[in-house]
XYZ file of C-alpha atoms in Angstrom:
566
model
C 161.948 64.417 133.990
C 160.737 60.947 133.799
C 161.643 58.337 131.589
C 160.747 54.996 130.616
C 163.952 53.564 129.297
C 163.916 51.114 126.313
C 166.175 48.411 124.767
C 169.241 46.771 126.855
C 170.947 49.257 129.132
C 174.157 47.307 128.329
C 177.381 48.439 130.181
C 179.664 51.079 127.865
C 182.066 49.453 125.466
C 185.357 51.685 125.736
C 185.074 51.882 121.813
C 188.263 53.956 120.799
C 186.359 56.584 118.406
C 189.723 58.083 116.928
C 192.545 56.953 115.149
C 192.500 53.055 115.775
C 189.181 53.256 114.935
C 189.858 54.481 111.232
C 192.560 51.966 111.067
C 190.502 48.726 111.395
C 188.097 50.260 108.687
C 191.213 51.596 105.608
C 189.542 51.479 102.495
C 191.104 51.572 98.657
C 187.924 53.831 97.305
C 187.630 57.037 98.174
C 184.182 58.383 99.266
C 183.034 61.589 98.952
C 179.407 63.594 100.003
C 177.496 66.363 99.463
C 174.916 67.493 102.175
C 170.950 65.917 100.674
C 169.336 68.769 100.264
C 165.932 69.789 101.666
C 163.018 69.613 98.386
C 161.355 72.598 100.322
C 162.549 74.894 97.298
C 164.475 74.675 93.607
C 168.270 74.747 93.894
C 170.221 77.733 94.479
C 173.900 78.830 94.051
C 174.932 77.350 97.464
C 173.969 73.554 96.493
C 175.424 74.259 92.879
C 178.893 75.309 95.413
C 178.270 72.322 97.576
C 178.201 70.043 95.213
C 180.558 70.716 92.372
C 183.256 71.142 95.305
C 182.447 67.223 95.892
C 182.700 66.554 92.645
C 185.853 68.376 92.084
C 187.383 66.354 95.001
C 186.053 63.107 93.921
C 187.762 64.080 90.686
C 191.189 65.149 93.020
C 191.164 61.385 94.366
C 191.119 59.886 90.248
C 193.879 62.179 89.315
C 195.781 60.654 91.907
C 194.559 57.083 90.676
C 192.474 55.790 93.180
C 188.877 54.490 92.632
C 186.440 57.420 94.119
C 182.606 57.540 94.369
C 180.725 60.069 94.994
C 176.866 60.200 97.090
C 174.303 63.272 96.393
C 170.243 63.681 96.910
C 167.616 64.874 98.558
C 166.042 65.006 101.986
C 162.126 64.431 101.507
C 160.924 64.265 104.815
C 159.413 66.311 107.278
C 157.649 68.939 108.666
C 158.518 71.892 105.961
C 157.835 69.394 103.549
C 154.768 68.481 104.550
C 153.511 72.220 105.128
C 155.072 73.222 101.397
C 153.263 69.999 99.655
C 149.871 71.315 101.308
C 150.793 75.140 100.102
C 151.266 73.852 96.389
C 148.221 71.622 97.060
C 150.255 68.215 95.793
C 150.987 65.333 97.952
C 154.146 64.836 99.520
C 155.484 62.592 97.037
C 154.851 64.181 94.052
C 155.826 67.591 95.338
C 159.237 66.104 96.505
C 159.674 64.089 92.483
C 159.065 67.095 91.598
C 161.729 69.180 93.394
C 164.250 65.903 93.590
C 163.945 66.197 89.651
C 165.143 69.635 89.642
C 168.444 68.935 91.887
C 168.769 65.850 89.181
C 169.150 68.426 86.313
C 171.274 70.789 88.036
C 173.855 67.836 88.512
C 173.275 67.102 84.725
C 173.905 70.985 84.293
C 177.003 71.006 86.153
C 178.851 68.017 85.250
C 178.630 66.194 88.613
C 179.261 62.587 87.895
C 177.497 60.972 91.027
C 178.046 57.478 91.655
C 174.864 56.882 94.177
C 171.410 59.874 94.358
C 169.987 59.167 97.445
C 166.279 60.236 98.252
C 164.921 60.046 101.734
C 162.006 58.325 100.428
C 163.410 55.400 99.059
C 162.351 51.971 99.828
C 166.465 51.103 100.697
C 166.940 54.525 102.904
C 163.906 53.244 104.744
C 165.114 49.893 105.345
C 168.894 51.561 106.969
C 166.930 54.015 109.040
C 164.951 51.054 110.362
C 168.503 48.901 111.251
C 170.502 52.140 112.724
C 167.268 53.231 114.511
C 167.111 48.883 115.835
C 170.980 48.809 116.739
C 171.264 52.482 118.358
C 168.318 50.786 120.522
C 169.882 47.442 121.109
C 172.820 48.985 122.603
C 170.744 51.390 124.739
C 171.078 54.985 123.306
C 167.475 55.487 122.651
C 164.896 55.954 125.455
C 161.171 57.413 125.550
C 160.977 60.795 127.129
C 159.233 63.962 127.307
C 160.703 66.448 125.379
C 159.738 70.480 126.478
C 161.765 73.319 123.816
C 162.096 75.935 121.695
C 161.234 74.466 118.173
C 162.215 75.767 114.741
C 160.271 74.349 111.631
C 162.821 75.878 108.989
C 165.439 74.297 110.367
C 163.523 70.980 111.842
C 165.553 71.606 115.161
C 165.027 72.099 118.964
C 167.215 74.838 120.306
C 167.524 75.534 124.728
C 166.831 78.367 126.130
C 170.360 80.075 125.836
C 170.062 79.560 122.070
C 166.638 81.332 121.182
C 166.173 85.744 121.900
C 163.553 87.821 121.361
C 163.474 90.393 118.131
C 160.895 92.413 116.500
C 159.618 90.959 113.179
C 160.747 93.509 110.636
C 157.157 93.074 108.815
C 154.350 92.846 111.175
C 156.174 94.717 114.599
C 155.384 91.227 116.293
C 157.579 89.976 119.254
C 159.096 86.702 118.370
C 161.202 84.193 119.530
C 164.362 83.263 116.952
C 167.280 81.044 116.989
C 170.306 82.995 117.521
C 172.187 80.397 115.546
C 170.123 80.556 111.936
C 167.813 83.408 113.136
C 164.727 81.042 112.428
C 161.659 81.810 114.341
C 160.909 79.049 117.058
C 157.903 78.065 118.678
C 157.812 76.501 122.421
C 156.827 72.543 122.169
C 155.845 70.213 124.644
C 155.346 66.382 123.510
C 156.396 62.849 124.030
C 158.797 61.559 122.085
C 162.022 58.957 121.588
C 165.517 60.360 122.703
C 168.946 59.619 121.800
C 171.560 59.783 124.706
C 173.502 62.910 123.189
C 175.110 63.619 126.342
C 176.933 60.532 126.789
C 179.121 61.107 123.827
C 180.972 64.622 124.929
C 184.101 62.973 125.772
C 184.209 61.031 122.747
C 183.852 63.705 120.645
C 186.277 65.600 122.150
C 188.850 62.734 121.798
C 187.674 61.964 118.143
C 188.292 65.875 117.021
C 191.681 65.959 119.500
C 192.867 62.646 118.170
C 192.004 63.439 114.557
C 193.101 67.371 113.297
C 191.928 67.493 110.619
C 188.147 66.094 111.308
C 186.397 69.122 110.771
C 188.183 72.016 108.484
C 188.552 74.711 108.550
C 189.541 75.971 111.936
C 186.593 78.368 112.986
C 184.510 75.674 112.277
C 186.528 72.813 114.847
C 186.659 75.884 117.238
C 182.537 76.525 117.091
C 181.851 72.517 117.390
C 184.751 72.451 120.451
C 182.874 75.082 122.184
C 179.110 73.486 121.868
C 180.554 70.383 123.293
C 182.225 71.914 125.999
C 179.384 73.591 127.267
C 177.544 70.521 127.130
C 175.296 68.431 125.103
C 171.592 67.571 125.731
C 169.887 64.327 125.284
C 168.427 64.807 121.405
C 164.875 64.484 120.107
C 165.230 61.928 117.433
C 161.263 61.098 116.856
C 158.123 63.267 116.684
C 154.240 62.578 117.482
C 152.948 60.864 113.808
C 149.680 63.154 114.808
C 151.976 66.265 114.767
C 154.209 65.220 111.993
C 153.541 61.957 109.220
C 155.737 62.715 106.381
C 158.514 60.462 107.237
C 159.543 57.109 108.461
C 157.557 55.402 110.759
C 159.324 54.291 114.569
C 159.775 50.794 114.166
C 157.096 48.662 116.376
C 155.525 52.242 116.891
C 152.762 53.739 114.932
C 152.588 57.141 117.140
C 155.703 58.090 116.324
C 157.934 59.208 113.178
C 161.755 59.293 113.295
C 162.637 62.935 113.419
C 164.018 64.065 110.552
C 167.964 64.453 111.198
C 168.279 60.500 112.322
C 166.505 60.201 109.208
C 168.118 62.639 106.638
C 172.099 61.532 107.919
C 171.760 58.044 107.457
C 171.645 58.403 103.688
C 175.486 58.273 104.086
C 175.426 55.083 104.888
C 172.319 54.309 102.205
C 174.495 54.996 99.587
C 176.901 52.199 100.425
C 174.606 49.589 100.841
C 173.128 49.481 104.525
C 172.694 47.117 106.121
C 175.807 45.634 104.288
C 175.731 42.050 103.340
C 178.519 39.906 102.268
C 178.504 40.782 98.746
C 177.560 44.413 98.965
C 180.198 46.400 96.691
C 180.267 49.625 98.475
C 180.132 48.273 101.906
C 184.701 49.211 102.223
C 183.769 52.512 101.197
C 182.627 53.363 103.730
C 183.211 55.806 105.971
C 184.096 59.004 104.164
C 186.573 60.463 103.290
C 185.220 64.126 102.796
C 181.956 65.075 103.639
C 180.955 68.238 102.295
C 178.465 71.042 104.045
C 177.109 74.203 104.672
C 178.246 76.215 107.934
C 174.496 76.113 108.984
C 174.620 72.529 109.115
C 177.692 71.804 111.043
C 176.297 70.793 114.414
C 174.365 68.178 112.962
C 177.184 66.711 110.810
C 180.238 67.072 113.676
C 178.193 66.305 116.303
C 175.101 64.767 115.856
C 176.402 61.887 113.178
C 179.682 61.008 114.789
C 177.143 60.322 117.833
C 175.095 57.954 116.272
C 177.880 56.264 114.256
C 179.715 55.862 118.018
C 176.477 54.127 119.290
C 176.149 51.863 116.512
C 179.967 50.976 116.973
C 180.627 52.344 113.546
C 183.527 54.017 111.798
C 183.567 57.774 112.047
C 184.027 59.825 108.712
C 187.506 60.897 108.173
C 186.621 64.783 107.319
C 183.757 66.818 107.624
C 184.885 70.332 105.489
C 182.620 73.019 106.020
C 182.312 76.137 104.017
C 180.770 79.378 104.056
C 177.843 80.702 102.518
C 177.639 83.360 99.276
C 176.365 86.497 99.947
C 175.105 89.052 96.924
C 176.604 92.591 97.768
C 177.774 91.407 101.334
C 174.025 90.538 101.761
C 172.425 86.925 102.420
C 170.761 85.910 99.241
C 167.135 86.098 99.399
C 164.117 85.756 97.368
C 162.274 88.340 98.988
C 165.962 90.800 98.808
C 165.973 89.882 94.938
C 169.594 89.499 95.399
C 169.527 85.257 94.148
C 171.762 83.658 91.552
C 169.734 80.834 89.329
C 172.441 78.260 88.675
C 170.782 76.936 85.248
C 171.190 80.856 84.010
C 174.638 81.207 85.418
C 175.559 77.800 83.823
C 174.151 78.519 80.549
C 175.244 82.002 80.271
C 178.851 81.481 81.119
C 179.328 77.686 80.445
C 179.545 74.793 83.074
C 183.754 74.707 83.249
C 184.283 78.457 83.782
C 181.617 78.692 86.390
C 182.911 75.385 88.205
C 186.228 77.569 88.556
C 184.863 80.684 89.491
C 182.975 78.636 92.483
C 186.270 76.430 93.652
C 188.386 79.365 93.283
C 186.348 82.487 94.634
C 184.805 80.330 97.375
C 184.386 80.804 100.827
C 185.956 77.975 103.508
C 186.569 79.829 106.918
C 184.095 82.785 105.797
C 181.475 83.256 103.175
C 181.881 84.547 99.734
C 180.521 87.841 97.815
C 179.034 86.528 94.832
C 179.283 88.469 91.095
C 178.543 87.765 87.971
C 181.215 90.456 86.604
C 183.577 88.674 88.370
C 182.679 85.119 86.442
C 183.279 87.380 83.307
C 186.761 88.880 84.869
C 187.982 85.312 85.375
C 186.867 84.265 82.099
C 188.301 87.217 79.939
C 191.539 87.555 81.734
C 192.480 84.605 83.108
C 190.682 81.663 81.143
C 190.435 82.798 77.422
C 193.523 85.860 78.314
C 195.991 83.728 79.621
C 195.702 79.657 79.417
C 193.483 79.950 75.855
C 195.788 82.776 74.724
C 198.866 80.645 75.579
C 197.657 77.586 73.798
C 196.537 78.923 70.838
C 199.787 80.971 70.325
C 202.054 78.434 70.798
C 199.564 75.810 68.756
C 199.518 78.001 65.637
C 200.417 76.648 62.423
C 202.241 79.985 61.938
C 205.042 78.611 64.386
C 204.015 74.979 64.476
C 203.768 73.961 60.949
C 204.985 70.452 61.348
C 202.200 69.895 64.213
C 204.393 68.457 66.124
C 204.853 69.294 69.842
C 209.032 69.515 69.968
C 211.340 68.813 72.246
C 213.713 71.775 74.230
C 217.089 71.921 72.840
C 218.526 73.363 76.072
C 218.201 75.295 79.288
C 219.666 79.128 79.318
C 219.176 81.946 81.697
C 215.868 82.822 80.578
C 214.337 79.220 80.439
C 215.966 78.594 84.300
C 212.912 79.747 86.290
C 210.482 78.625 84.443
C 211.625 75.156 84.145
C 212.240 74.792 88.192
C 208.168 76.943 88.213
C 206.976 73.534 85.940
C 208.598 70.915 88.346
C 207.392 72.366 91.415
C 203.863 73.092 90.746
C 202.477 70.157 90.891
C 203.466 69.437 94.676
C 202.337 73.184 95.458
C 198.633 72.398 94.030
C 198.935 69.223 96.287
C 199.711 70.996 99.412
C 196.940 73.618 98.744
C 194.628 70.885 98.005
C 195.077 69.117 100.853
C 195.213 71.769 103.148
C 191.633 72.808 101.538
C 192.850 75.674 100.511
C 191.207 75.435 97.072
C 191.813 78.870 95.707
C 194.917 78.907 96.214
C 195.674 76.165 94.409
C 193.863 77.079 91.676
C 195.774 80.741 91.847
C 198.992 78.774 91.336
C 197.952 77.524 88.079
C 196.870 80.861 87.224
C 200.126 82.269 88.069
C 202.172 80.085 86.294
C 200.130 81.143 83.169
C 200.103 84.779 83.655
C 202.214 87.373 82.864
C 204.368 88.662 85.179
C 202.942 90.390 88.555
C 204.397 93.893 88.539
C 203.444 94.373 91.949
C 206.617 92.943 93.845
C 204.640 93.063 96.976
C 202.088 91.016 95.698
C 203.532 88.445 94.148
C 205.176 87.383 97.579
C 201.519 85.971 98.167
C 202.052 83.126 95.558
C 204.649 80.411 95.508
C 205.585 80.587 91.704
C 206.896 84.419 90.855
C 209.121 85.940 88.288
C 208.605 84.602 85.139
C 205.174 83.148 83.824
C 204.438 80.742 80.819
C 202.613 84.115 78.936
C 205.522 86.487 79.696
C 208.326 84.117 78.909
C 206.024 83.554 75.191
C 205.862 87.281 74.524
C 209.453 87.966 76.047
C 211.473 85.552 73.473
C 209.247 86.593 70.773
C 209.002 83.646 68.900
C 207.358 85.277 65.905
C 210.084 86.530 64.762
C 212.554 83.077 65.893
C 210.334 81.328 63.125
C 211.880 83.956 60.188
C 215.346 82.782 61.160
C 215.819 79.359 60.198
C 219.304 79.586 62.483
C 216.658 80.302 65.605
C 215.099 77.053 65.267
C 216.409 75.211 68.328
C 215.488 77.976 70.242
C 212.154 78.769 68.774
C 211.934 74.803 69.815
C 212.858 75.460 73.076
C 209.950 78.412 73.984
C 207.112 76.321 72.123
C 207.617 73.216 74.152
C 208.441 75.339 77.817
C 204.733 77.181 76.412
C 202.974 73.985 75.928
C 204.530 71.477 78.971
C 202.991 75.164 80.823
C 199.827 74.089 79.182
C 200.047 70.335 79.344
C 200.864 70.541 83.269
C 197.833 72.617 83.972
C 195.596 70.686 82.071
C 195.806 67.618 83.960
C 196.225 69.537 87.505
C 193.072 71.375 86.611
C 190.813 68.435 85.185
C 189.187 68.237 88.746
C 187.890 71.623 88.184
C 186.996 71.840 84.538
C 186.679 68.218 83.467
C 185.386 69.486 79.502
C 188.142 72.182 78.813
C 190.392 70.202 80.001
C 189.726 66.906 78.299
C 189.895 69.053 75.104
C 192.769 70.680 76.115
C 195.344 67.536 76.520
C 193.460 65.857 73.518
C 194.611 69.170 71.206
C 198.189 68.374 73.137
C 197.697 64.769 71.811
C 198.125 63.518 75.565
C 196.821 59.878 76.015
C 193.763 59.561 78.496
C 196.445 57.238 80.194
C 199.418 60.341 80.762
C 196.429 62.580 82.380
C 197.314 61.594 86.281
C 199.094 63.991 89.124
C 202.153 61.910 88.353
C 202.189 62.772 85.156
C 202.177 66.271 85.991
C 205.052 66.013 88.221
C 207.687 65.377 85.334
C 208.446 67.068 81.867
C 207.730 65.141 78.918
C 210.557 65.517 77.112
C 210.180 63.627 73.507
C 208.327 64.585 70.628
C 204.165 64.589 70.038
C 201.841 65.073 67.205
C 199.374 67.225 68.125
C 195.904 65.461 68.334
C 192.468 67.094 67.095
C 191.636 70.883 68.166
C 188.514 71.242 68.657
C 188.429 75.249 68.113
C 189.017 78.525 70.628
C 189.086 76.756 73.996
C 187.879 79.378 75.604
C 185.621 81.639 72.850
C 184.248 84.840 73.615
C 181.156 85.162 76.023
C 178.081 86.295 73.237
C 175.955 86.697 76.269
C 175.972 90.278 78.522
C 176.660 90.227 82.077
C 173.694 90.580 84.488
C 173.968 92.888 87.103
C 174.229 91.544 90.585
């Protein structure tokens, strides 16, 4: 193939792309991402997933007290975009304000507090294209090429030969070429076009992922982006003919070309803190992430393709990319034309925004996807939400045995209390561990077994950490209904209300990053100051007396709405 090479051919820096590397760039906020999503359609239930598990982990980093922001959007440019502007007969720009808007309302809808919505068509995302595109070609990773492949306009990818087979189109009997990877169909393309030296980065990467464990989570997923770098790495296609594709940013110092779209759409990272950063920019030590959040389909380009450019440009490599699965309606991918899709405003409105947020985080899928069902948001709700943690609370906060409205303190510890009180000091560090292993259910199954009653299944409760007695069962087991007729039963009666509500207070603040609303009113009921609401403060029992504050109702009411069938 021939080339005419471009910029300074300067001789390798020996850059250590690991460790050291995130060393020189610590940072005191925390910075989390979601994937920008493509404006080629309305949201679905996978970028309502996507991004309330950013938010919930932007929330993690606050309930440990650090500062934490948090960068969203939407990816406006190219070639699908173009194409579904033309179908709606709109122009690009209005069709993608249009779209953009939606995602902005679904955030609204789902309590996602973003600190930065970044849309590829911004004046400021064009102007840190333009300086990454300038420095990646200063330091000479970018040369003019012909480019000959298989390419895929759904996914706005090239794919080689070994990645593409022949199948039968299931509608028209046609013989077509697909990518095995997303099963898109491709097209062979033959043009001239810029290229970014891909292949010159496979022994960094390897070092960054060997140096670094926990870089990309969960396991499968490090496997899968060993193996593609093993086998090798091409030279990528990081510009397209502006006669073939002009939605999008222009090459610099080259009308013929636009920057392909992935160059494009994964610099909005660094958008969002202010790139090019100047002296007083006040995002610039965010940067670079902490966790950045995506879809399995669009690993490769985030643990491969990013880290590249970021190593060219002699900049810090994010610190985590977590990738999870997809959700699946009756163990089938969700599709339009299947009827088998979840609207996320319905969900939302039918169910409320905090019960769905758990349902999502706790059902999930990391390592593999998830089975999505609407009776199972009801299940969670009923049984474990309003059953156990509102049951709990409003039993223990009723003026039948709480007349003074005061929260009390224990009296003492006896053989019944034992467990429970060693369950309420340990939690805390268990929902930690889960946490930051990303094991998000499980963490969230702790809380929901401390609040349950007990597991009668002995075989099954081996699978949680906390067994035995639970908050619910130790409330219905000392009966405290009838304590509160025996004025010589006080100190115990005592006792079981505050071990009932330090269950509640406890989960409340280890479970605001989930449900931020329920639990605010929660540990306001409890009369908990916004400034006791930290992980430390759930690591220790409170142990003096507390008015309780206002109660804003049933924490959990009764769904009024019916469940629709998956």
């Amino acid at each position: 193939m021939r080339t005419l090479r471009l910029g300074v051919a300067s001789k390798r820096t020996n850059l250590l792309f690991s460790s050291k590397l995130y060393q020189r760039h610590s940072h005191t906020k925390a910075y989390v991402t979601t994937p920008i999503y493509y404006v080629n359609a309305v949201p679905h239930i996978g970028h309502l997933y996507s991004t309330v598990l950013a938010d919930t982990l932007r929330r993690y980093y606050i309930l440990h007290g650090k500062e934490a922001i948090l960068s969203t959007g939407t990816d406006e440019h190219g070639l699908k975009i173009q194409q579904a502007a033309e179908k709606n007969g709109m122009e690009p720009l209005d069709f993608c304000n249009k779209v953009s808007d939606s995602f902005k309302k679904l955030c609204e809808a789902a309590n996602i507090q973003y600190t930065s919505f970044q849309r590829t068509t911004s004046k400021d995302h064009a102007t840190a294209v333009n300086e990454l595109w300038n420095t990646l070609l200063k330091n000479g990773y970018i040369y003019k090429g012909k480019h000959e492949g298989w390419y895929a306009v759904s996914d706005e990818a090239f794919y080689a030969s070994a990645q593409v087979e022949e199948v039968t189109d299931e509608k028209t009997g046609e013989k077509i070429m697909v990518s095995k990877e997303s099963g898109q169909r491709v097209e062979w393309t033959s043009e001239e076009n810029y290229k970014f030296k891909l292949s010159a980065f496979e022994k960094d990467l390897l070092k960054w992922i060997d140096d670094n464990p926990k870089a990309i989570v969960p396991q499968n997923r490090k496997n899968e982006v060993l193996s593609w770098i093993r086998a090798g790495l091409a030279d990528l296609s990081v510009s397209r003919l502006r006669a073939r594709l002009n939605w999008g940013i222009q090459v610099p110092n080259d009308p013929e070309h636009t920057i392909y779209v992935w160059l494009d759409a994964l610099t909005n990272y660094l958008t969002a803190t202010g790139y090019p950063w100047k002296k007083d920019a006040p995002l610039k030590d965010a940067f670079p992430p902490d966790v950045q959040v995506v879809g399995k389909d669009i690993v490769r380009f985030h643990a491969i393709f990013w880290p590249a450019f970021l190593m060219a440009a002699g900049l810090p490599l994010p610190k985590q990319i977590l990738v999870h699965g997809h959700w699946t309606m009756n163990k089938q991918k969700m599709s339009k034309s299947r009827g088998n899709v979840a609207d996320p405003f319905e969900v939302i409105d039918r169910y409320g925004v905090d019960p769905v947020r758990f349902y999502l985080v706790h059902n999930g899928g990391m390592a593999d996807d998830a089975d999505y069902s609407e009776a199972m948001i009801a299940q969670l709700y009923s049984k474990e939400l309003a059953g156990q943690f509102g049951n709990l609370l409003s039993r223990a906060t009723g003026r039948a045995l709480l007349p003074s409205r005061i929260i009390p303190t224990r009296k003492d510890i006896d053989i019944g209390d034992e467990t429970l009180h060693h369950m309420l000091l340990e939690v805390a560090d268990k929902y930690h561990e889960a946490f930051e292993e990303r094991q998000f259910g499980r963490a969230l199954s702790l809380i929901v077994d401390l609040l349950s009653q007990v597991n009668h299944n002995q075989k099954k409760t081996k699978i949680s950490f906390l067994t035995l007695l639970k908050a619910n069962k130790y409330f219905t087991r000392a009966e405290p209904w009838n304590l509160a007729k025996k004025p010589e039963e006080k100190d115990k009666l005592d006792t079981v209300l505050w071990y009932s509500l330090e269950t509640c207070r406890i989960a409340g603040i280890l479970l605001q990053p989930v449900m931020p609303t329920k639990m605010n009113e929660l540990l306001t009921g409890l009369g908990v100051s916004h400034e006791e609401r930290y992980f430390k403060d759930a690591k220790k029992l409170v142990e003096k007396e507390r008015p309780l504050g206002e109660m804003g109702g049933v924490l959990f009411p009764r769904i009024k709405a019916s469940i629709k069938e998956n």
